[in-house]
Short mmCIF file of C-alpha atoms and ligand atoms in Angstrom, two decimals:
data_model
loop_
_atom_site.label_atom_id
_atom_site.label_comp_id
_atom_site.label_asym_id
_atom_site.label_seq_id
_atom_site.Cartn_x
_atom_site.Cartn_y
_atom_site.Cartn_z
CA UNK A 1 -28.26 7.72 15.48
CA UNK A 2 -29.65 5.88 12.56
CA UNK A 3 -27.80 5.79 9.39
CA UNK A 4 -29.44 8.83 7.78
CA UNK A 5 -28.68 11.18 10.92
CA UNK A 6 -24.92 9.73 10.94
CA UNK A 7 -24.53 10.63 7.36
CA UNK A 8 -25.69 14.12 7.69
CA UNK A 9 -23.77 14.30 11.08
CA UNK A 10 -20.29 13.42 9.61
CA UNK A 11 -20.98 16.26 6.37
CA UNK A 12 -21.77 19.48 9.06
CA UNK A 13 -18.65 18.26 10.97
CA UNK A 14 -15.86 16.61 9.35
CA UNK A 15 -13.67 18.11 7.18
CA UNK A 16 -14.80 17.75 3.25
CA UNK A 17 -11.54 15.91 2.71
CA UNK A 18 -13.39 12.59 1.35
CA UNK A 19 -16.31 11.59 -1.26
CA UNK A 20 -17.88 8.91 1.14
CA UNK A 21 -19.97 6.44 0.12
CA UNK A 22 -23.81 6.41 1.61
CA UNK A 23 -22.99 3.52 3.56
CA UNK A 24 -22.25 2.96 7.44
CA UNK A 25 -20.29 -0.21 8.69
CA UNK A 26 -20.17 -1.32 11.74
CA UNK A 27 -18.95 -4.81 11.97
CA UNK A 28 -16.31 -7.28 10.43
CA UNK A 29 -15.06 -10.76 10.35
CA UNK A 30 -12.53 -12.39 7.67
CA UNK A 31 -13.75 -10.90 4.23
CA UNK A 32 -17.26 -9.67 5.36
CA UNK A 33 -19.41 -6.78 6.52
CA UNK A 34 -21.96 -5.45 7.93
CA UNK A 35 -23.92 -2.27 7.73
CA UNK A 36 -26.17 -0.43 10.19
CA UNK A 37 -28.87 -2.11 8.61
CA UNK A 38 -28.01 -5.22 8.87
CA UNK A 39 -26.87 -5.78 5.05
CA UNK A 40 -23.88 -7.78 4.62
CA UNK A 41 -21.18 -7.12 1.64
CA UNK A 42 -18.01 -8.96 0.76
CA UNK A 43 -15.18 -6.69 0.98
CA UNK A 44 -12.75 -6.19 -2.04
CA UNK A 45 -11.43 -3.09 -0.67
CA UNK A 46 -10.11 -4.03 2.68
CA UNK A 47 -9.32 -0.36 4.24
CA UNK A 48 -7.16 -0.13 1.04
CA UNK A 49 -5.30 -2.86 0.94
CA UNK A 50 -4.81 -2.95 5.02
CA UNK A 51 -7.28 -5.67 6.82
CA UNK A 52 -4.77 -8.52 5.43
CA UNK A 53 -5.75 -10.72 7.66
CA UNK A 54 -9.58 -9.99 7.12
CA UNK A 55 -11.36 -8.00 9.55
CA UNK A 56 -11.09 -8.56 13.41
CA UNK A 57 -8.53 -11.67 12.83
CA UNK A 58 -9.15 -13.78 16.23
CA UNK A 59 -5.07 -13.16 16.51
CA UNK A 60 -4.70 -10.12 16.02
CA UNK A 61 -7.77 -9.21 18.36
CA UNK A 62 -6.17 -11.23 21.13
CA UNK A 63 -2.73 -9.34 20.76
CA UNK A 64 -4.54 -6.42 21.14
CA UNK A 65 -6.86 -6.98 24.37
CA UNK A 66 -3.48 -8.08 25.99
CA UNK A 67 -1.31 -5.37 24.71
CA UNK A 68 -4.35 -2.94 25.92
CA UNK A 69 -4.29 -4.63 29.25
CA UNK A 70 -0.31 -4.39 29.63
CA UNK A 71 1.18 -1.51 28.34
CA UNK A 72 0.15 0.74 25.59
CA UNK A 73 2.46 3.81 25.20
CA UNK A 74 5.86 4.74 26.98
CA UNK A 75 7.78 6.46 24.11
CA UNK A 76 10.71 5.87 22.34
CA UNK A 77 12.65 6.80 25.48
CA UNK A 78 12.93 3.59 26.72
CA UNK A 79 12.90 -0.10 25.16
CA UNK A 80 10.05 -2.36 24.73
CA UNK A 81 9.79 -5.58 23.60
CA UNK A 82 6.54 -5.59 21.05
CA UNK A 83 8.65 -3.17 18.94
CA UNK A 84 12.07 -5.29 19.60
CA UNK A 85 10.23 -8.35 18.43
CA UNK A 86 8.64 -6.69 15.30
CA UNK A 87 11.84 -5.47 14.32
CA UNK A 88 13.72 -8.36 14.58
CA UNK A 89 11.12 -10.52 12.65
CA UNK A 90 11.37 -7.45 10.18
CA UNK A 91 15.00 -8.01 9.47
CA UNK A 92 15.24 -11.77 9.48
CA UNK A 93 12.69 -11.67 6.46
CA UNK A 94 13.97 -9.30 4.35
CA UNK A 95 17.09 -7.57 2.89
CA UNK A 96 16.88 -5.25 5.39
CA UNK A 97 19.34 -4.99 8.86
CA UNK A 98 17.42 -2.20 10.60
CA UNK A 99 14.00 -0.94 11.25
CA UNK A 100 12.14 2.39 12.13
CA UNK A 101 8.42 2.72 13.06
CA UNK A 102 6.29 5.55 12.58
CA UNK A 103 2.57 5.03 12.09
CA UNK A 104 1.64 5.77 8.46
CA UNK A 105 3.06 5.20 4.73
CA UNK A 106 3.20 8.98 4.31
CA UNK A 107 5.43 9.06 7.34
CA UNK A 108 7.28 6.30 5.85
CA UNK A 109 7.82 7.98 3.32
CA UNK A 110 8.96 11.34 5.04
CA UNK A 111 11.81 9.24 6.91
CA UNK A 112 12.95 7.24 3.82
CA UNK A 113 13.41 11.28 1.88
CA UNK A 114 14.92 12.13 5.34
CA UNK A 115 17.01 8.97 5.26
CA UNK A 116 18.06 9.39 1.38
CA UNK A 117 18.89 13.19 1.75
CA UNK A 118 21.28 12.82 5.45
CA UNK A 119 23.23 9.87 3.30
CA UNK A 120 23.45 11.56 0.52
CA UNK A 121 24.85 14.76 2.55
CA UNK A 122 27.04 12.41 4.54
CA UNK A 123 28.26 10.09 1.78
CA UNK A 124 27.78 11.66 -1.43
CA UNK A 125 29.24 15.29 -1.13
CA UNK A 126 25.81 16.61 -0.86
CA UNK A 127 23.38 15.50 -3.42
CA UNK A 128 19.87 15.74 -2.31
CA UNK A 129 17.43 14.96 -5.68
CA UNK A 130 15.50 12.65 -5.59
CA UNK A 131 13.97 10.84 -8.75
CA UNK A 132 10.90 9.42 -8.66
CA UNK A 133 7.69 7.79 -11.27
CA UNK A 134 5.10 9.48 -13.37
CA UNK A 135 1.94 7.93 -11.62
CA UNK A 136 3.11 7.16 -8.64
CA UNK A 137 1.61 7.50 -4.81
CA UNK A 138 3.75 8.09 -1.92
CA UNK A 139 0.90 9.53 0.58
CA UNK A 140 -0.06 13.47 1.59
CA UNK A 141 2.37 15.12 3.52
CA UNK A 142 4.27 17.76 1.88
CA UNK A 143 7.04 15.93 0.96
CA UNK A 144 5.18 12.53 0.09
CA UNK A 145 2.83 14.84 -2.37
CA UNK A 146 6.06 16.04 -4.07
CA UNK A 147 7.80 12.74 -4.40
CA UNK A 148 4.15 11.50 -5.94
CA UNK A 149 4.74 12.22 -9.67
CA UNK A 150 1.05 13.39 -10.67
CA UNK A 151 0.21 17.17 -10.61
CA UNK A 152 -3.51 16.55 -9.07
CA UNK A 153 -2.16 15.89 -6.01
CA UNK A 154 0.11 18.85 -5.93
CA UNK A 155 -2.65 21.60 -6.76
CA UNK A 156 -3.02 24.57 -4.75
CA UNK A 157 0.09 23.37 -2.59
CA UNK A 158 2.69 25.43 -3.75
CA UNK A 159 5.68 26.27 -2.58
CA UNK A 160 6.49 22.75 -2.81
CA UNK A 161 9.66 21.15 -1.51
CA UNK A 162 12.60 21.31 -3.93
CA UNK A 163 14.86 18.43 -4.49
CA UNK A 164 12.69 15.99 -6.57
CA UNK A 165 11.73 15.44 -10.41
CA UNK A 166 9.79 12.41 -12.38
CA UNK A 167 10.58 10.12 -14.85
CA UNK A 168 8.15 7.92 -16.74
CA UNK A 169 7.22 4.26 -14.37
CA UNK A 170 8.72 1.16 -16.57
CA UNK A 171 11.65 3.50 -18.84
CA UNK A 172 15.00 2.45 -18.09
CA UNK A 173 16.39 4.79 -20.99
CA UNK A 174 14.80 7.54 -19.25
CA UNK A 175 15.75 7.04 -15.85
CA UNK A 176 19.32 6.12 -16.78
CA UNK A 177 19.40 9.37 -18.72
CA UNK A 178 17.89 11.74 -15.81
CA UNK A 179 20.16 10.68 -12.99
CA UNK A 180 22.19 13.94 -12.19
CA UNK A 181 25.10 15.29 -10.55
CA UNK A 182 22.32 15.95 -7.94
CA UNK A 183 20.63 12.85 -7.77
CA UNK A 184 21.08 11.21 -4.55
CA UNK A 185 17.97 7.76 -5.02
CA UNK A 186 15.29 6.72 -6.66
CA UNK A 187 11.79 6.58 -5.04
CA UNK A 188 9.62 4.26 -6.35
CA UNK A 189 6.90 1.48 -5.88
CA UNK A 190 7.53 -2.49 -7.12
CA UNK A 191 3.73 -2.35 -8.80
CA UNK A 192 2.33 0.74 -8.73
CA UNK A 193 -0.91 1.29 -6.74
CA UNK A 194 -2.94 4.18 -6.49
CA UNK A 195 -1.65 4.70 -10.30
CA UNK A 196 -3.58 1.69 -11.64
CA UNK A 197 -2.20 -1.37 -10.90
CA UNK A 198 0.54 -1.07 -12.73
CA UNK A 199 3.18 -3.90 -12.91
CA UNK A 200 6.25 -3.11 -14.48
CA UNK A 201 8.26 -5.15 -17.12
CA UNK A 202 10.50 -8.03 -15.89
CA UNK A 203 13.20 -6.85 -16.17
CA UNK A 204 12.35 -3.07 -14.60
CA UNK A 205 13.33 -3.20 -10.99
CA UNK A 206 16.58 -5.07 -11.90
CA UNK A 207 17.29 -2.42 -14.46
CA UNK A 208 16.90 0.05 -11.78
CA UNK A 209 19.00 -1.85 -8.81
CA UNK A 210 22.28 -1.93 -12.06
CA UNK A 211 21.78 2.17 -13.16
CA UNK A 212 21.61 2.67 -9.18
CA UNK A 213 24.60 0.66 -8.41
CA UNK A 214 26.51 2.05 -11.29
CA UNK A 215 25.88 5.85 -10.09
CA UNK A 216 26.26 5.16 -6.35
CA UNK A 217 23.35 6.14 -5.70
CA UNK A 218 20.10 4.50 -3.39
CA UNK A 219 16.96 2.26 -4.20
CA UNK A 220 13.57 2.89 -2.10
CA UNK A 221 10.94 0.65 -2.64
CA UNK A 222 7.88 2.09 -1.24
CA UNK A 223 6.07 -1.16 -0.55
CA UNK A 224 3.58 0.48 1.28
CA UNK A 225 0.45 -1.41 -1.01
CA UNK A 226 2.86 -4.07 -1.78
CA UNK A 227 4.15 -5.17 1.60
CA UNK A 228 3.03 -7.53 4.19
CA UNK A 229 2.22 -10.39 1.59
CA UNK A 230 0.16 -8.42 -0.62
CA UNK A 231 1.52 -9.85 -3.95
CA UNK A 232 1.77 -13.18 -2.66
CA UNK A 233 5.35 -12.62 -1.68
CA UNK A 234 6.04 -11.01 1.61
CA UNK A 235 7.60 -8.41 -0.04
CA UNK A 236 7.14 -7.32 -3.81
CA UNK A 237 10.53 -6.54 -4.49
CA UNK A 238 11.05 -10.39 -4.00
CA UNK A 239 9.31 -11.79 -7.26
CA UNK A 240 11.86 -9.49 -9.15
CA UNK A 241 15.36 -10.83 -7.85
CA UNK A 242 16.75 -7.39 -6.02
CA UNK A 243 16.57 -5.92 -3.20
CA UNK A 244 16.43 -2.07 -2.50
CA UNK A 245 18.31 -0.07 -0.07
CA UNK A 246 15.40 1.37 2.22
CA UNK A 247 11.77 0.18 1.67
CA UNK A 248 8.92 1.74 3.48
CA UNK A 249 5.86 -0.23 4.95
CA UNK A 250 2.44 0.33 6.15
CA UNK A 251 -0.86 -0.42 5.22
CA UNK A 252 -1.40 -4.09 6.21
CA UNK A 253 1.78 -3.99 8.72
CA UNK A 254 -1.01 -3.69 11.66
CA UNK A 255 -3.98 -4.97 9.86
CA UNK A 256 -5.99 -2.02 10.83
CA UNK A 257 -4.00 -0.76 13.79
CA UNK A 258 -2.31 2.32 12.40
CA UNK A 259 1.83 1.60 11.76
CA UNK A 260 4.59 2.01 9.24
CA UNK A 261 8.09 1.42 8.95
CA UNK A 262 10.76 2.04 7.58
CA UNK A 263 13.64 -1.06 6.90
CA UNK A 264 17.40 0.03 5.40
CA UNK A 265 20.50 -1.82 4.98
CA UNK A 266 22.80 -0.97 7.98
CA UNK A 267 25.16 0.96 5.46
CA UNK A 268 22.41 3.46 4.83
CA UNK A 269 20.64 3.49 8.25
CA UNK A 270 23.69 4.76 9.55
CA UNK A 271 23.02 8.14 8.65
CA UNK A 272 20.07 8.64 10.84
CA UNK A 273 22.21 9.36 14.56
CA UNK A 274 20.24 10.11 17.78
CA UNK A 275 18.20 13.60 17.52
CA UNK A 276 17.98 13.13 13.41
CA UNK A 277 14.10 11.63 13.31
CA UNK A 278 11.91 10.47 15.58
CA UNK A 279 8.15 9.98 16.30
CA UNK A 280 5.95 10.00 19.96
CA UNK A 281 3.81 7.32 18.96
CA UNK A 282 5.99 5.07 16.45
CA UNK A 283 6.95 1.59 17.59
CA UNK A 284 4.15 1.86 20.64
CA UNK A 285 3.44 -1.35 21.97
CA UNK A 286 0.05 -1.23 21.16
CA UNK A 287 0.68 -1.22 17.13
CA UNK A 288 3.89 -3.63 17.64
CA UNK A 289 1.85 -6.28 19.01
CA UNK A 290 -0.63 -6.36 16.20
CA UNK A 291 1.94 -5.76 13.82
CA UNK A 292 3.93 -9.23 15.57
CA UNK A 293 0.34 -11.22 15.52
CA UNK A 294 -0.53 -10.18 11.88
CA UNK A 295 3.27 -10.88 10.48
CA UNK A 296 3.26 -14.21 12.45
CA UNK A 297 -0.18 -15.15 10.30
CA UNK A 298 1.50 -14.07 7.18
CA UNK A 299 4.57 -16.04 7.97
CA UNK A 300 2.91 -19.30 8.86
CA UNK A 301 2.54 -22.15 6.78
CA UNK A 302 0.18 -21.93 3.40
CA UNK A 303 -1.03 -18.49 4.32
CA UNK A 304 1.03 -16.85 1.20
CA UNK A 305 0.06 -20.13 -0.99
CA UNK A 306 -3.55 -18.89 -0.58
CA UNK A 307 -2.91 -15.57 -1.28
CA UNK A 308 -1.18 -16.34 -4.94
CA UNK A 309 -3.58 -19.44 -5.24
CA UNK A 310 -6.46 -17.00 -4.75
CA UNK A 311 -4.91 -13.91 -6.93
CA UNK A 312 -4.48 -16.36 -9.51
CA UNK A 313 -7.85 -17.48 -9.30
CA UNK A 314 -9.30 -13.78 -9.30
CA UNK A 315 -7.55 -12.83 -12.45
CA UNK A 316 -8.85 -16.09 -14.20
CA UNK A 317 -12.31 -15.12 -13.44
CA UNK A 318 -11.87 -11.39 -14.43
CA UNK A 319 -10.12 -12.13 -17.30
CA UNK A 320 -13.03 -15.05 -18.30
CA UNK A 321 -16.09 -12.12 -17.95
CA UNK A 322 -14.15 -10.52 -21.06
CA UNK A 323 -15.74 -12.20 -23.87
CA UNK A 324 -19.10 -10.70 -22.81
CA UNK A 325 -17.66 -7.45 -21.93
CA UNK A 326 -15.68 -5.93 -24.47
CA UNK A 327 -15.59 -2.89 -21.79
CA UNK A 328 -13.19 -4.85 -20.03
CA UNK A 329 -9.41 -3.58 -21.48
CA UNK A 330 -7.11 -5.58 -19.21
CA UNK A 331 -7.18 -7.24 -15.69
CA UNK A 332 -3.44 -7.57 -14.33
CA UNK A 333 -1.53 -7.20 -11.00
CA UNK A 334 0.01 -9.73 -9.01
CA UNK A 335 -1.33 -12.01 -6.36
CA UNK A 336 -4.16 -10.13 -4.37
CA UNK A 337 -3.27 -6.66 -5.58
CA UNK A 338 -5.46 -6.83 -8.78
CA UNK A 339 -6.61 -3.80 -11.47
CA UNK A 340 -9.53 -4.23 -13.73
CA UNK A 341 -9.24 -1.93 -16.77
CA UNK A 342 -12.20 -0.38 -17.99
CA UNK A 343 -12.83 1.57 -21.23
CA UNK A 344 -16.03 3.21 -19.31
CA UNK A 345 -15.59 5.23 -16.60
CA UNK A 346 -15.85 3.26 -13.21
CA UNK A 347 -17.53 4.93 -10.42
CA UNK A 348 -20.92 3.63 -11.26
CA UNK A 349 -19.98 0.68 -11.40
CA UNK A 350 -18.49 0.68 -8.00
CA UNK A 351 -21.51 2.01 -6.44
CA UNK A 352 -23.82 -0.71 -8.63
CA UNK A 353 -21.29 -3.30 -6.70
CA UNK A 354 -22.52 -1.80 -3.46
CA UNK A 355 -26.05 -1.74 -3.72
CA UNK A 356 -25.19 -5.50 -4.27
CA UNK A 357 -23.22 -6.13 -1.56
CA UNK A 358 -19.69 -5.85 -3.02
CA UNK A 359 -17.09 -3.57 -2.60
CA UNK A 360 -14.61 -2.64 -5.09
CA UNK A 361 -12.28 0.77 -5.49
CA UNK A 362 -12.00 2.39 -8.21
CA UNK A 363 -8.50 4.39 -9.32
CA UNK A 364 -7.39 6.70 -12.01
CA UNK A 365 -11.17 7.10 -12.83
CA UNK A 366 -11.76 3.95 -15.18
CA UNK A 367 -9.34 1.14 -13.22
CA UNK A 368 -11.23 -1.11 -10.36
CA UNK A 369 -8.82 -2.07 -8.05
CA UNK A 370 -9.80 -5.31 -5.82
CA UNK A 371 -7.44 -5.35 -2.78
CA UNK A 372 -9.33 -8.05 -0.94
CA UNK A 373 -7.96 -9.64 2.79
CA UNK A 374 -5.88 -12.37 1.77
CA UNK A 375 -8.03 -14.66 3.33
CA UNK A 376 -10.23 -14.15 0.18
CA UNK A 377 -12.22 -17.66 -0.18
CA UNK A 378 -13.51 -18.78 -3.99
CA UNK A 379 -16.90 -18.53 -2.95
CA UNK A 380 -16.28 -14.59 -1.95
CA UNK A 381 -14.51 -14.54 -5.87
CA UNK A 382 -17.46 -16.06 -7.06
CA UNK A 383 -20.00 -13.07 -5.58
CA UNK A 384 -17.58 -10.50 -7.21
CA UNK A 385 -17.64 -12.24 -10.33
CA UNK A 386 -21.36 -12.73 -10.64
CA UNK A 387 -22.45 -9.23 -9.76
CA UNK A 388 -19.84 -7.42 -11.99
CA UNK A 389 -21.13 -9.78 -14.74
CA UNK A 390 -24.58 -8.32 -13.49
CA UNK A 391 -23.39 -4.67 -13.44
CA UNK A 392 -21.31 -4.46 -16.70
CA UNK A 393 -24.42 -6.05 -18.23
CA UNK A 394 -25.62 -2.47 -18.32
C1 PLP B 401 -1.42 4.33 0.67
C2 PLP B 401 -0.06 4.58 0.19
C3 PLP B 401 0.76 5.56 0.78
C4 PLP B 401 0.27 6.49 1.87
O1 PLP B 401 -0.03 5.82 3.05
P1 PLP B 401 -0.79 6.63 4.23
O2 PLP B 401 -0.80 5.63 5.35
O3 PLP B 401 -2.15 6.97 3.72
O4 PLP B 401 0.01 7.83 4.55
C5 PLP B 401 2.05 5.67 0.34
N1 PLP B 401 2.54 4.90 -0.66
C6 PLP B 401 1.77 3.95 -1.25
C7 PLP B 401 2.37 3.10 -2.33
C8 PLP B 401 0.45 3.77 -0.86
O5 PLP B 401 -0.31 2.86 -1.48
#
């Protein structure tokens, strides 16, 4: 099929669920690709924030052909050590004592409400609510739509889960003042994604770990976007000096290889017992041994240097096209999670990027949001910066 008949292919049968753009990939390496014709575009979108490593990372290729080759599936009846190993590199690099894979960030999600309701039932007499952020994005499940504070997702959805209400992101006053008699956590992310790019005060998260403390009741991060080295940190909840109770990953855990997770404290894994959750396919050895080559990468030497070396580098040039832009209200984020903040509205300029061989994202209708691999090189920040120069020129 050429690309014309694949296009019209994929609109009589897939489901209308997505606003595609007119363009079909079919290969990748490191920050590239390359479409069906041939054109090649540097990618500042990464699968959403998921080909960390860049696209078909040598590593994480190799894992897989031998993972293929070995053993792929057995379920979660029996042990296996790609899962064993991911965990335990899991837990020895971050707050957390115990791990549980499932295979997407809305699933991640799911367990961590799961997770936050049992303990609450177990520990705390029964409270259930949840509190969670204006603007926020926890994924589409029925549960993950509720806990996501903005009303487009929930439209058309109803009845909706009960148990969960929304406080403004960044308000300490407010969220100290809405914890209830019923309020068993707070849900929310480090810097949040889909909403923006928006990166809290400070301060915030600290704020949040004290009123949680003080009311006995739990912290989830959902580090989905900000995971896996994103920010420049493994872990955004790191540049902020706490550390939650349950954090949820996905995204970039198998750098394209569908996996999440969810890490708690052993205090608060302990109320999940045999029979409470599960999943067939989480933990398969397929996803843990991409998940064990791509948090290897991450781990080794310089590889998170680059990351904040090149976020820095990215926000210097966004911020430096402002003087000829006045269109331009803000860049910020942190490391390679970066939002630029237009006062125009920003899908054309997304698809002007692509008929120049860039892709960006654009969020909340007027924020481009440049999620690139981590393996990012200046020249690739150079492209960017010349053809949005080019397009906002317009
Ligand atoms: C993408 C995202 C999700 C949902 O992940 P899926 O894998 O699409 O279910 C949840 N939370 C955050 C913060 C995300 O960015």
């Amino acid at each position: 099929m050429n690309k014309e008949e694949l296009i019209a292919a994929s609109e009589k049968n897939i489901v209308g669920t997505y606003r595609r753009q007119p363009v079909v990939f079919v290969r990748g390496e490191g920050a590239h690709l390359w479409d069906i014709d041939g054109k090649e575009y540097v990618d500042f979108v990464a699968g959403i924030a998921v080909c960390s490593l860049g696209h078909s990372h040598p590593k994480v290729v190799e894992a897989i052909c031998r993972q293929a080759g070995t053993l792929m599936h057995v379920s979660n009846l029996y042990y296996t050590e790609p899962q064993v190993r991911l965990a335990s590199m899991l837990t020895a690099n971050s707050f957390a004592d115990r791990v549980f894979f499932c295979n997407s960030g809305a699933e991640a999600n799911e367990a961590a409400i799961k997770l936050a309701r049992k303990y609450g039932h177990d520990n705390l007499g029964g409270k259930y609510e949840i509190l969670t952020m204006k603007g926020s994005f926890h994924g589409r499940t029925l549960a993950a739509i509720t806990a996501t504070g903005q009303e487009k997702f929930h439209a058309g959805f109803a009845p909706l889960p009960e148990g969960f209400r929304y406080v403004p992101f960044d308000d300490v006053q407010a969220l100290e003042k809405a914890v209830s008699e019923k309020t068993c956590a707070v849900l929310l992310e480090p810097i949040q994604g889909e909403g923006g790019v928006r990166v809290p005060d400070e301060g915030y998260l600290k704020a949040v770990r004290e009123i949680c403390d003080r009311r006995g009741i739990l912290m989830i991060l959902d580090e989905v976007q900000t995971g896996m080295g994103r920010t420049g940190k493994l872990f955004g909840y790191e540049h902020y000096g706490v550390a939650p109770d349950i954090m949820t990953l996905a995204k970039a855990l198998g750098n394209g290889v569908p996996a999440g997770a969810l890490a708690a404290t052993e205090r608060v894994a302990a109320a999940f017992s045999p029979g409470t959750h599960a999943s067939t396919f989480g933990g398969n050895p397929l996803a843990m041994a991409a998940a064990v080559a791509t948090l290897e990468t991450i781990l080794a030497d310089g590889f998170l240097e680059n990351c904040a070396k090149m976020g820095a580098y990215l926000q210097e040039r966004l911020w430096s096209l402002r003087k000829n832009h006045p269109v331009i209200q803000e860049v910020r984020g942190k490391g390679l999670l970066v939002g630029l903040d237009l006062s125009v509205e920003g899908n054309s300029v997304v698809k002007a990027c692509l008929e120049r061989g860039v892709l960006v994202n654009c969020t909340f209708d007027h924020i481009l949001r440049m999620v690139p691999p981590l393996v990012v090189t200046r020249p690739d920040v150079d492209k960017l910066v010349q053809v949005l120069d080019e397009v906002l020129e317009r």
